[in-house]
């Protein structure tokens, strides 16, 4: 009765399709996107990404959970159709409305008009606003149990993870949790399971999952903390966790990743991220010198320098800032303002990860704009802030007391 | 008596050195930098750049005008030394203190301690602040004539082109103007003269010179207009114009470029630049549709789209915005803000080129942030502003009256 499986469909245009069983009665329909360069058109991801739709077989047909990116709906319809699934889908469950998953809804509904759609109450309005949806929509409440074809499906509201109408779908009888984008990761994987990975592959995936978390979910970190007990409970009762991007996790890995989320958000590290921009080297010299000093004090120090030869990936920078207890930011003046790239990057860091502790180094020629830096950090609601400004000629002759100020700033606990 | 010339020194590491006669008694010492990726660590320049120092032979030795980028001072000293110039330099003229030219001053002065330095009065302080300079400095006044080794050299102040202490050095007896960064351009040219170029090469160079102008000098466009008469007068009295970057111009080309500056600044065009960011295509569809409509109305329309596959060069975008009479900006909401890349890019455009006329399209899912867009445009001191917001589903069904609003906005003259 189960639909036939084929491991991978090559398309030769940077996209691949993988359809595979996740466990009996559960299949992943995975669009592997190795062509994308910027997720959300912001985050550099040379590693690519996958969009994971899932099909759950009930006694009366199939549930379709989420879908593919906008523009690939026709392809998803085709894949579901040729496996005999499309005509037997009874319900479409929308875990959230972000168009990298909801983007195929118009084609699905056009192939299967009248299909019942389930989602968070707010998803009903968004379906109309995004796709002019006027079909049958069943809003689901937090904790609501839906029974279909002999299966109990519990829906949990996970507001703002990372959309307001995010829900988690827990197919209790099969022991599978579909946590939406939570517990997802970057990477154009054709593999299905994290458990397929080598030790090195695991590490790489945790890095990509952290990057995804910081980039995409980071701004809603307080909501993540609020939802953690609920997520842990659902995961604990299941065998398999099947997110909207990346690899499928077993219970242990999913719980480990949730604990990592908590650790990252609480910035439980002795890590300092150094971010600098430097046009002619003065600011870079100050920043890298202090980075070495801090390393000598036992901190883990990661340096991101924007200069005339290199532009680091903001996706990685934000990921590193996510769990860093402190930031050392160094920027020159630029046309009587704070250097624009640093304003952009700091804005993103503050928004996505917060900035509880920032030391700001400023190098100026015409006149110091350190006051602007302080206003900017205040506007970004950064916590403890100190600043230091240098004329270029004094960068190389930084005094012991200046260096001590920086060390003290990061070592004292208040 | 003239120093020996060799056309090009290959270094094989992305840098080249070209030393050549510009006209009798005037030589260019050119560091060709094809390795740089981001000028000022901001502007994408796959074309590279040159740093042009000049040597003028007088009856009593040599004047050295400007120098090379910080980090290459030792190399400049070597090149001057092996041609017998270094030991006979009598004066160093600092047209401005930006470290892509002044960065070699420490090495020059260390090889030739006691060398007299001439520059704008403010350059004296900046020499101390950048390099701890404590030598002999002669401040020059606007219009001051300096006589040395039988040559009359007139200095003109060109404040804020693009540094506060910019001067133009006019060696009247030789008919050469050294206009600092004004009239410079990008491009890792080993050629010396614009007149060496083919018709196509000329066009390319004017494009690179415009990009350099918009990127580097654009913010000070009002000061450019103020200095234009002075610059035109000096250029008119000379044969050769030798800027700090790019190619050496003859009088006609220099005057043409100054006229172009004026045209660009005054936005004398029927050009509209469309800038959009789009995560899943909705905003991009709205923007490109309206771009076509405006093209149909006879406008020259240039489209820059930030999406998940492409990130346009901000250097080019700012160059195109420089002379565009209008901007059509389209941005989605992102986590209840205006999309960050658009905020960054608009900030740069407003700063560098101004934004007298902006139509802002906004596409939103959760809730419209068009009010934020209006505040942002006001803060950026944009002139005439109109906005329109769409839900994603209404992008494809844009009404005639909405389209008419956009056309009217750009066609009416007030």
CSV table of C-alpha atoms in Angstrom, one decimal, chain A residues 16-404:
chain,number,residue,atom,x,y,z
A,16,UNK,CA,17.7,17.3,-6.8
A,17,UNK,CA,14.7,15.5,-5.6
A,18,UNK,CA,14.9,12.8,-2.9
A,19,UNK,CA,12.0,10.8,-1.9
A,20,UNK,CA,12.5,8.3,0.9
A,21,UNK,CA,10.9,6.5,3.8
A,22,UNK,CA,11.7,8.2,7.1
A,23,UNK,CA,9.9,5.4,9.0
A,24,UNK,CA,7.1,3.1,8.0
A,25,UNK,CA,4.1,5.2,6.8
A,26,UNK,CA,6.2,8.4,6.8
A,27,UNK,CA,8.0,9.6,3.7
A,28,UNK,CA,10.1,12.7,3.1
A,29,UNK,CA,9.8,14.6,-0.2
A,30,UNK,CA,12.9,16.6,-0.3
A,31,UNK,CA,13.9,19.3,-2.7
A,32,UNK,CA,17.7,19.7,-2.5
A,33,UNK,CA,18.7,23.2,-3.5
A,34,UNK,CA,22.4,23.5,-4.2
A,35,UNK,CA,21.9,26.5,-6.4
A,36,UNK,CA,20.8,29.0,-3.8
A,37,UNK,CA,23.4,31.4,-2.6
A,38,UNK,CA,21.6,33.6,-0.1
A,39,UNK,CA,18.9,32.2,2.2
A,40,UNK,CA,16.2,34.7,2.8
A,41,UNK,CA,18.3,36.6,0.2
A,42,UNK,CA,20.5,37.6,3.1
A,43,UNK,CA,22.5,34.7,4.5
A,44,UNK,CA,25.4,33.4,2.5
A,45,UNK,CA,25.0,29.6,2.3
A,46,UNK,CA,27.5,28.0,-0.1
A,47,UNK,CA,26.3,24.7,1.5
A,48,UNK,CA,22.8,25.1,0.0
A,49,UNK,CA,19.6,23.9,1.7
A,50,UNK,CA,16.8,21.4,1.4
A,51,UNK,CA,13.0,22.0,1.6
A,52,UNK,CA,11.4,19.0,3.2
A,53,UNK,CA,7.8,18.1,2.7
A,54,UNK,CA,6.4,15.0,4.4
A,55,UNK,CA,3.7,12.5,3.6
A,56,UNK,CA,2.1,10.4,6.3
A,57,UNK,CA,0.0,7.4,5.4
A,58,UNK,CA,-3.2,7.0,7.3
A,59,UNK,CA,-5.9,4.3,6.9
A,60,UNK,CA,-7.8,6.6,4.7
A,61,UNK,CA,-5.1,8.2,2.5
A,62,UNK,CA,-2.2,10.6,3.1
A,63,UNK,CA,-1.5,13.7,5.1
A,64,UNK,CA,0.8,16.1,3.3
A,65,UNK,CA,2.9,18.2,5.7
A,66,UNK,CA,4.3,21.4,4.3
A,67,UNK,CA,5.7,21.6,0.8
A,68,UNK,CA,8.5,23.2,-1.3
A,69,UNK,CA,9.7,26.6,-2.1
A,70,UNK,CA,7.7,29.0,-4.3
A,71,UNK,CA,8.3,28.1,-7.9
A,72,UNK,CA,8.6,24.4,-7.3
A,73,UNK,CA,5.0,23.6,-6.6
A,74,UNK,CA,4.5,22.0,-10.1
A,75,UNK,CA,7.4,19.7,-9.4
A,76,UNK,CA,6.0,18.6,-6.1
A,77,UNK,CA,2.6,17.9,-7.6
A,78,UNK,CA,4.4,15.8,-10.3
A,79,UNK,CA,6.4,13.9,-7.7
A,80,UNK,CA,3.3,13.2,-5.6
A,81,UNK,CA,1.3,12.3,-8.6
A,82,UNK,CA,3.7,9.8,-10.1
A,83,UNK,CA,3.8,7.9,-6.8
A,84,UNK,CA,0.0,7.7,-6.6
A,85,UNK,CA,0.0,9.9,-3.5
A,86,UNK,CA,-1.5,13.1,-4.9
A,87,UNK,CA,-5.0,11.8,-5.5
A,88,UNK,CA,-5.2,10.2,-2.1
A,89,UNK,CA,-4.1,13.2,0.0
A,90,UNK,CA,-6.9,13.9,2.5
A,91,UNK,CA,-5.4,16.9,4.4
A,92,UNK,CA,-2.7,19.5,3.9
A,93,UNK,CA,-1.0,20.5,7.2
A,94,UNK,CA,0.6,23.9,7.1
A,95,UNK,CA,3.2,24.1,9.9
A,96,UNK,CA,4.0,27.7,9.0
A,97,UNK,CA,3.3,30.0,6.0
A,98,UNK,CA,6.9,31.0,5.0
A,99,UNK,CA,6.9,30.6,1.2
A,100,UNK,CA,9.9,28.3,1.2
A,101,UNK,CA,7.4,25.7,2.4
A,102,UNK,CA,4.0,27.2,1.6
A,103,UNK,CA,5.0,28.3,-1.9
A,104,UNK,CA,3.8,25.1,-3.4
A,105,UNK,CA,0.3,25.4,-1.9
A,106,UNK,CA,-1.3,27.1,-5.0
A,107,UNK,CA,-0.2,24.2,-7.3
A,108,UNK,CA,-1.2,21.6,-4.8
A,109,UNK,CA,-4.7,23.1,-4.4
A,110,UNK,CA,-5.0,23.6,-8.1
A,111,UNK,CA,-4.3,19.9,-8.6
A,112,UNK,CA,-6.5,18.9,-5.7
A,113,UNK,CA,-9.2,21.6,-5.4
A,114,UNK,CA,-11.2,21.2,-2.2
A,115,UNK,CA,-8.4,19.7,-0.2
A,116,UNK,CA,-8.8,20.4,3.5
A,117,UNK,CA,-6.1,22.6,5.0
A,118,UNK,CA,-5.1,22.6,8.6
A,119,UNK,CA,-3.0,25.2,10.5
A,120,UNK,CA,-2.7,27.8,13.2
A,121,UNK,CA,-5.8,30.1,13.2
A,122,UNK,CA,-3.6,32.9,11.8
A,123,UNK,CA,-2.5,30.7,8.9
A,124,UNK,CA,-6.1,31.0,7.5
A,125,UNK,CA,-5.7,34.8,7.0
A,126,UNK,CA,-2.1,34.4,5.7
A,127,UNK,CA,-3.3,31.7,3.2
A,128,UNK,CA,-5.7,34.3,1.8
A,129,UNK,CA,-3.1,37.1,1.9
A,130,UNK,CA,-0.4,35.1,0.3
A,131,UNK,CA,-2.3,33.0,-2.2
A,132,UNK,CA,-5.8,34.2,-2.4
A,133,UNK,CA,-6.9,30.9,-0.7
A,134,UNK,CA,-10.7,30.6,-0.4
A,135,UNK,CA,-11.0,26.9,0.4
A,136,UNK,CA,-11.8,24.8,3.4
A,137,UNK,CA,-9.5,25.7,6.3
A,138,UNK,CA,-9.5,24.1,9.8
A,139,UNK,CA,-7.8,26.2,12.4
A,140,UNK,CA,-6.1,24.0,15.1
A,141,UNK,CA,-5.7,25.0,18.7
A,142,UNK,CA,-2.6,24.5,20.9
A,143,UNK,CA,-2.7,20.9,22.2
A,144,UNK,CA,-5.6,19.9,20.0
A,145,UNK,CA,-5.8,16.3,18.9
A,146,UNK,CA,-6.9,15.5,15.4
A,147,UNK,CA,-7.8,11.9,14.6
A,148,UNK,CA,-7.6,10.8,11.0
A,149,UNK,CA,-7.5,7.4,9.4
A,150,UNK,CA,-6.7,5.7,12.7
A,151,UNK,CA,-3.9,8.1,13.7
A,152,UNK,CA,-3.8,10.6,16.6
A,153,UNK,CA,-2.2,13.8,15.5
A,154,UNK,CA,-1.5,16.5,18.2
A,155,UNK,CA,-0.9,20.1,17.2
A,156,UNK,CA,1.2,22.4,19.4
A,157,UNK,CA,1.4,26.1,18.9
A,158,UNK,CA,5.0,27.3,18.8
A,159,UNK,CA,4.3,31.0,18.3
A,160,UNK,CA,7.2,33.0,16.7
A,161,UNK,CA,9.4,29.9,15.9
A,162,UNK,CA,10.0,31.7,13.6
A,163,UNK,CA,6.6,32.8,12.3
A,164,UNK,CA,3.7,33.9,14.4
A,165,UNK,CA,1.5,31.0,13.3
A,166,UNK,CA,4.1,28.2,13.7
A,167,UNK,CA,2.7,24.9,14.8
A,168,UNK,CA,4.4,21.6,15.5
A,169,UNK,CA,2.7,18.5,14.3
A,170,UNK,CA,3.1,15.4,16.4
A,171,UNK,CA,1.8,12.1,14.9
A,172,UNK,CA,1.7,10.4,18.3
A,173,UNK,CA,0.8,6.9,17.0
A,174,UNK,CA,3.9,6.8,14.7
A,175,UNK,CA,6.3,8.6,17.1
A,176,UNK,CA,7.1,11.3,14.7
A,177,UNK,CA,7.4,15.0,15.4
A,178,UNK,CA,7.3,17.6,12.6
A,179,UNK,CA,8.7,20.7,14.3
A,180,UNK,CA,8.5,23.0,11.3
A,181,UNK,CA,11.7,25.0,10.9
A,182,UNK,CA,12.8,24.4,14.5
A,183,UNK,CA,15.6,21.8,14.6
A,184,UNK,CA,16.3,22.4,10.9
A,185,UNK,CA,19.6,23.2,9.3
A,186,UNK,CA,21.4,24.3,6.2
A,187,UNK,CA,23.1,22.0,3.8
A,188,UNK,CA,22.1,20.5,0.4
A,189,UNK,CA,22.0,17.0,1.8
A,190,UNK,CA,20.7,14.1,-0.3
A,191,UNK,CA,21.1,12.0,2.8
A,192,UNK,CA,18.1,11.8,5.1
A,193,UNK,CA,19.3,11.1,8.6
A,194,UNK,CA,21.8,12.7,10.8
A,195,UNK,CA,22.6,9.2,12.0
A,196,UNK,CA,24.0,8.4,8.6
A,197,UNK,CA,26.8,10.9,9.2
A,198,UNK,CA,30.3,10.3,10.3
A,199,UNK,CA,31.6,12.0,13.4
A,200,UNK,CA,33.0,14.7,11.3
A,201,UNK,CA,29.7,14.9,9.3
A,202,UNK,CA,27.8,15.3,12.6
A,203,UNK,CA,30.0,18.2,13.6
A,204,UNK,CA,29.5,19.9,10.3
A,205,UNK,CA,25.8,19.5,10.5
A,206,UNK,CA,25.6,20.9,14.0
A,207,UNK,CA,27.5,23.9,12.7
A,208,UNK,CA,25.1,24.3,9.8
A,209,UNK,CA,22.1,23.9,12.1
A,210,UNK,CA,23.5,26.5,14.5
A,211,UNK,CA,24.0,28.9,11.6
A,212,UNK,CA,20.4,28.3,10.4
A,213,UNK,CA,19.2,28.8,14.0
A,214,UNK,CA,21.0,32.0,14.5
A,215,UNK,CA,20.2,33.4,11.0
A,216,UNK,CA,16.6,32.5,10.8
A,217,UNK,CA,15.2,31.8,14.3
A,218,UNK,CA,17.7,33.9,16.4
A,219,UNK,CA,15.5,37.1,16.6
A,220,UNK,CA,12.9,35.0,18.4
A,221,UNK,CA,15.2,33.5,20.9
A,222,UNK,CA,13.1,34.5,23.9
A,223,UNK,CA,10.1,32.6,22.3
A,224,UNK,CA,12.4,29.6,21.8
A,225,UNK,CA,13.1,29.5,25.5
A,226,UNK,CA,9.4,29.8,26.2
A,227,UNK,CA,8.6,26.9,23.9
A,228,UNK,CA,11.4,24.7,25.0
A,229,UNK,CA,9.5,22.6,27.6
A,230,UNK,CA,6.7,22.0,25.1
A,231,UNK,CA,9.2,21.0,22.4
A,232,UNK,CA,11.2,18.8,24.7
A,233,UNK,CA,8.1,17.0,25.9
A,234,UNK,CA,6.9,16.2,22.3
A,235,UNK,CA,10.4,15.1,21.2
A,236,UNK,CA,10.8,12.9,24.3
A,237,UNK,CA,7.6,11.0,23.3
A,238,UNK,CA,8.8,10.3,19.8
A,239,UNK,CA,11.5,8.4,17.9
A,240,UNK,CA,12.0,10.7,14.9
A,241,UNK,CA,12.1,14.4,14.5
A,242,UNK,CA,11.5,15.6,10.9
A,243,UNK,CA,12.1,19.3,10.3
A,244,UNK,CA,11.4,21.5,7.3
A,245,UNK,CA,15.1,21.8,6.3
A,246,UNK,CA,18.1,19.6,6.6
A,247,UNK,CA,18.4,16.2,8.2
A,248,UNK,CA,15.9,14.0,10.1
A,249,UNK,CA,17.0,13.6,13.8
A,250,UNK,CA,16.5,10.8,16.2
A,251,UNK,CA,15.2,11.6,19.7
A,252,UNK,CA,18.6,11.8,21.3
A,253,UNK,CA,20.0,14.2,18.6
A,254,UNK,CA,16.9,16.3,18.7
A,255,UNK,CA,17.1,16.7,22.5
A,256,UNK,CA,20.8,17.5,22.2
A,257,UNK,CA,20.0,20.2,19.7
A,258,UNK,CA,17.3,21.7,21.9
A,259,UNK,CA,19.9,21.8,24.7
A,260,UNK,CA,22.3,23.5,22.4
A,261,UNK,CA,19.6,26.1,21.5
A,262,UNK,CA,19.3,26.9,25.2
A,263,UNK,CA,23.1,27.1,25.6
A,264,UNK,CA,23.5,29.3,22.6
A,265,UNK,CA,20.7,31.7,23.6
A,266,UNK,CA,22.1,32.0,27.1
A,267,UNK,CA,25.5,32.7,25.7
A,268,UNK,CA,27.1,30.1,28.0
A,269,UNK,CA,30.6,30.4,26.5
A,270,UNK,CA,33.8,32.1,27.1
A,271,UNK,CA,33.8,33.3,23.5
A,272,UNK,CA,34.4,36.8,22.2
A,273,UNK,CA,33.6,37.7,18.6
A,274,UNK,CA,35.8,40.4,17.2
A,275,UNK,CA,34.2,42.2,14.2
A,276,UNK,CA,36.1,44.9,12.5
A,277,UNK,CA,36.2,46.9,9.3
A,278,UNK,CA,39.4,48.4,8.1
A,279,UNK,CA,40.1,50.4,5.0
A,280,UNK,CA,43.9,50.8,5.3
A,281,UNK,CA,44.8,48.5,8.1
A,282,UNK,CA,44.9,50.8,11.2
A,283,UNK,CA,41.6,49.5,12.6
A,284,UNK,CA,42.4,45.9,11.7
A,285,UNK,CA,45.8,46.1,13.5
A,286,UNK,CA,44.1,47.4,16.6
A,287,UNK,CA,41.4,44.7,16.5
A,288,UNK,CA,43.7,41.8,15.8
A,289,UNK,CA,46.2,42.9,18.4
A,290,UNK,CA,43.4,43.0,21.1
A,291,UNK,CA,42.1,39.7,19.8
A,292,UNK,CA,45.5,38.1,20.6
A,293,UNK,CA,45.5,39.7,24.0
A,294,UNK,CA,42.1,38.3,24.8
A,295,UNK,CA,43.1,34.9,23.5
A,296,UNK,CA,46.0,35.1,25.9
A,297,UNK,CA,43.5,35.6,28.7
A,298,UNK,CA,41.9,32.3,27.9
A,299,UNK,CA,38.9,33.4,25.8
A,300,UNK,CA,37.9,31.7,22.7
A,301,UNK,CA,38.3,34.5,20.2
A,302,UNK,CA,36.8,34.5,16.6
A,303,UNK,CA,37.8,37.3,14.3
A,304,UNK,CA,35.7,38.6,11.4
A,305,UNK,CA,37.5,41.3,9.4
A,306,UNK,CA,36.0,43.3,6.6
A,307,UNK,CA,38.8,44.8,4.6
A,308,UNK,CA,39.8,45.5,1.0
A,309,UNK,CA,40.5,41.9,0.1
A,310,UNK,CA,38.0,40.0,2.2
A,311,UNK,CA,34.3,40.1,3.2
A,312,UNK,CA,33.4,37.5,5.7
A,313,UNK,CA,30.1,35.6,5.5
A,314,UNK,CA,27.5,37.5,7.7
A,315,UNK,CA,25.7,34.1,8.1
A,316,UNK,CA,28.7,32.7,9.9
A,317,UNK,CA,29.4,35.9,11.8
A,318,UNK,CA,25.9,36.0,13.2
A,319,UNK,CA,26.1,32.3,14.1
A,320,UNK,CA,29.3,32.9,16.0
A,321,UNK,CA,27.9,36.0,17.7
A,322,UNK,CA,24.8,33.9,18.8
A,323,UNK,CA,26.6,32.3,21.7
A,324,UNK,CA,29.4,34.7,22.3
A,325,UNK,CA,29.4,36.4,25.7
A,326,UNK,CA,31.0,39.5,24.3
A,327,UNK,CA,31.6,41.5,21.2
A,328,UNK,CA,34.7,43.5,20.4
A,329,UNK,CA,33.7,45.8,17.5
A,330,UNK,CA,36.2,48.0,15.7
A,331,UNK,CA,35.3,50.5,13.1
A,332,UNK,CA,36.9,53.6,11.5
A,333,UNK,CA,35.1,56.8,10.9
A,334,UNK,CA,33.8,57.1,7.3
A,335,UNK,CA,32.7,60.5,6.0
A,336,UNK,CA,32.0,61.7,9.5
A,337,UNK,CA,29.9,58.6,10.4
A,338,UNK,CA,30.5,55.2,11.8
A,339,UNK,CA,31.7,52.9,9.0
A,340,UNK,CA,28.6,51.7,7.1
A,341,UNK,CA,29.3,48.0,6.9
A,342,UNK,CA,29.8,47.9,10.7
A,343,UNK,CA,26.5,49.7,11.2
A,344,UNK,CA,24.8,47.1,9.0
A,345,UNK,CA,26.4,44.1,10.6
A,346,UNK,CA,25.9,45.4,14.2
A,347,UNK,CA,22.3,46.0,13.4
A,348,UNK,CA,21.9,42.4,12.2
A,349,UNK,CA,23.8,41.0,15.2
A,350,UNK,CA,21.8,43.0,17.7
A,351,UNK,CA,18.6,42.0,16.1
A,352,UNK,CA,19.4,38.3,15.7
A,353,UNK,CA,21.5,37.5,18.8
A,354,UNK,CA,21.4,40.5,21.1
A,355,UNK,CA,24.5,42.3,22.3
A,356,UNK,CA,24.7,42.2,26.1
A,357,UNK,CA,28.4,43.2,26.2
A,358,UNK,CA,30.1,45.3,23.6
A,359,UNK,CA,33.5,47.0,23.6
A,360,UNK,CA,33.7,49.4,20.7
A,361,UNK,CA,37.0,50.5,19.3
A,362,UNK,CA,37.0,53.5,17.0
A,363,UNK,CA,39.8,54.9,14.8
A,364,UNK,CA,39.4,58.3,13.3
A,365,UNK,CA,41.3,60.8,11.2
A,366,UNK,CA,39.2,64.0,10.8
A,367,UNK,CA,37.3,63.7,14.1
A,368,UNK,CA,36.1,61.1,16.5
A,369,UNK,CA,32.6,59.7,16.0
A,370,UNK,CA,32.7,57.6,19.2
A,371,UNK,CA,29.6,59.5,20.4
A,372,UNK,CA,27.7,58.2,17.4
A,373,UNK,CA,28.9,54.7,18.2
A,374,UNK,CA,27.5,55.0,21.7
A,375,UNK,CA,24.2,56.3,20.4
A,376,UNK,CA,24.0,53.5,17.9
A,377,UNK,CA,24.7,50.8,20.5
A,378,UNK,CA,22.1,52.4,22.8
A,379,UNK,CA,19.5,52.4,20.0
A,380,UNK,CA,20.4,48.7,19.4
A,381,UNK,CA,19.7,48.1,23.1
A,382,UNK,CA,23.1,46.7,23.7
A,383,UNK,CA,23.8,46.0,27.4
A,384,UNK,CA,27.1,46.9,28.9
A,385,UNK,CA,29.1,49.1,26.5
A,386,UNK,CA,32.5,50.7,26.6
A,387,UNK,CA,34.3,52.6,24.0
A,388,UNK,CA,37.9,53.6,23.2
A,389,UNK,CA,39.0,55.9,20.3
A,390,UNK,CA,42.3,56.2,18.6
A,391,UNK,CA,44.0,58.4,16.1
A,392,UNK,CA,45.7,56.1,13.5
A,393,UNK,CA,49.2,57.0,14.7
A,394,UNK,CA,48.3,55.8,18.2
A,395,UNK,CA,47.1,52.4,17.2
A,396,UNK,CA,50.6,50.9,17.1
A,397,UNK,CA,51.4,52.5,20.5
A,398,UNK,CA,48.3,51.3,22.3
A,399,UNK,CA,49.1,51.8,26.0
A,400,UNK,CA,49.1,49.1,28.7
A,401,UNK,CA,46.2,50.9,30.5
A,402,UNK,CA,44.1,50.9,27.3
A,403,UNK,CA,44.8,47.2,26.9
A,404,UNK,CA,43.9,46.6,30.5
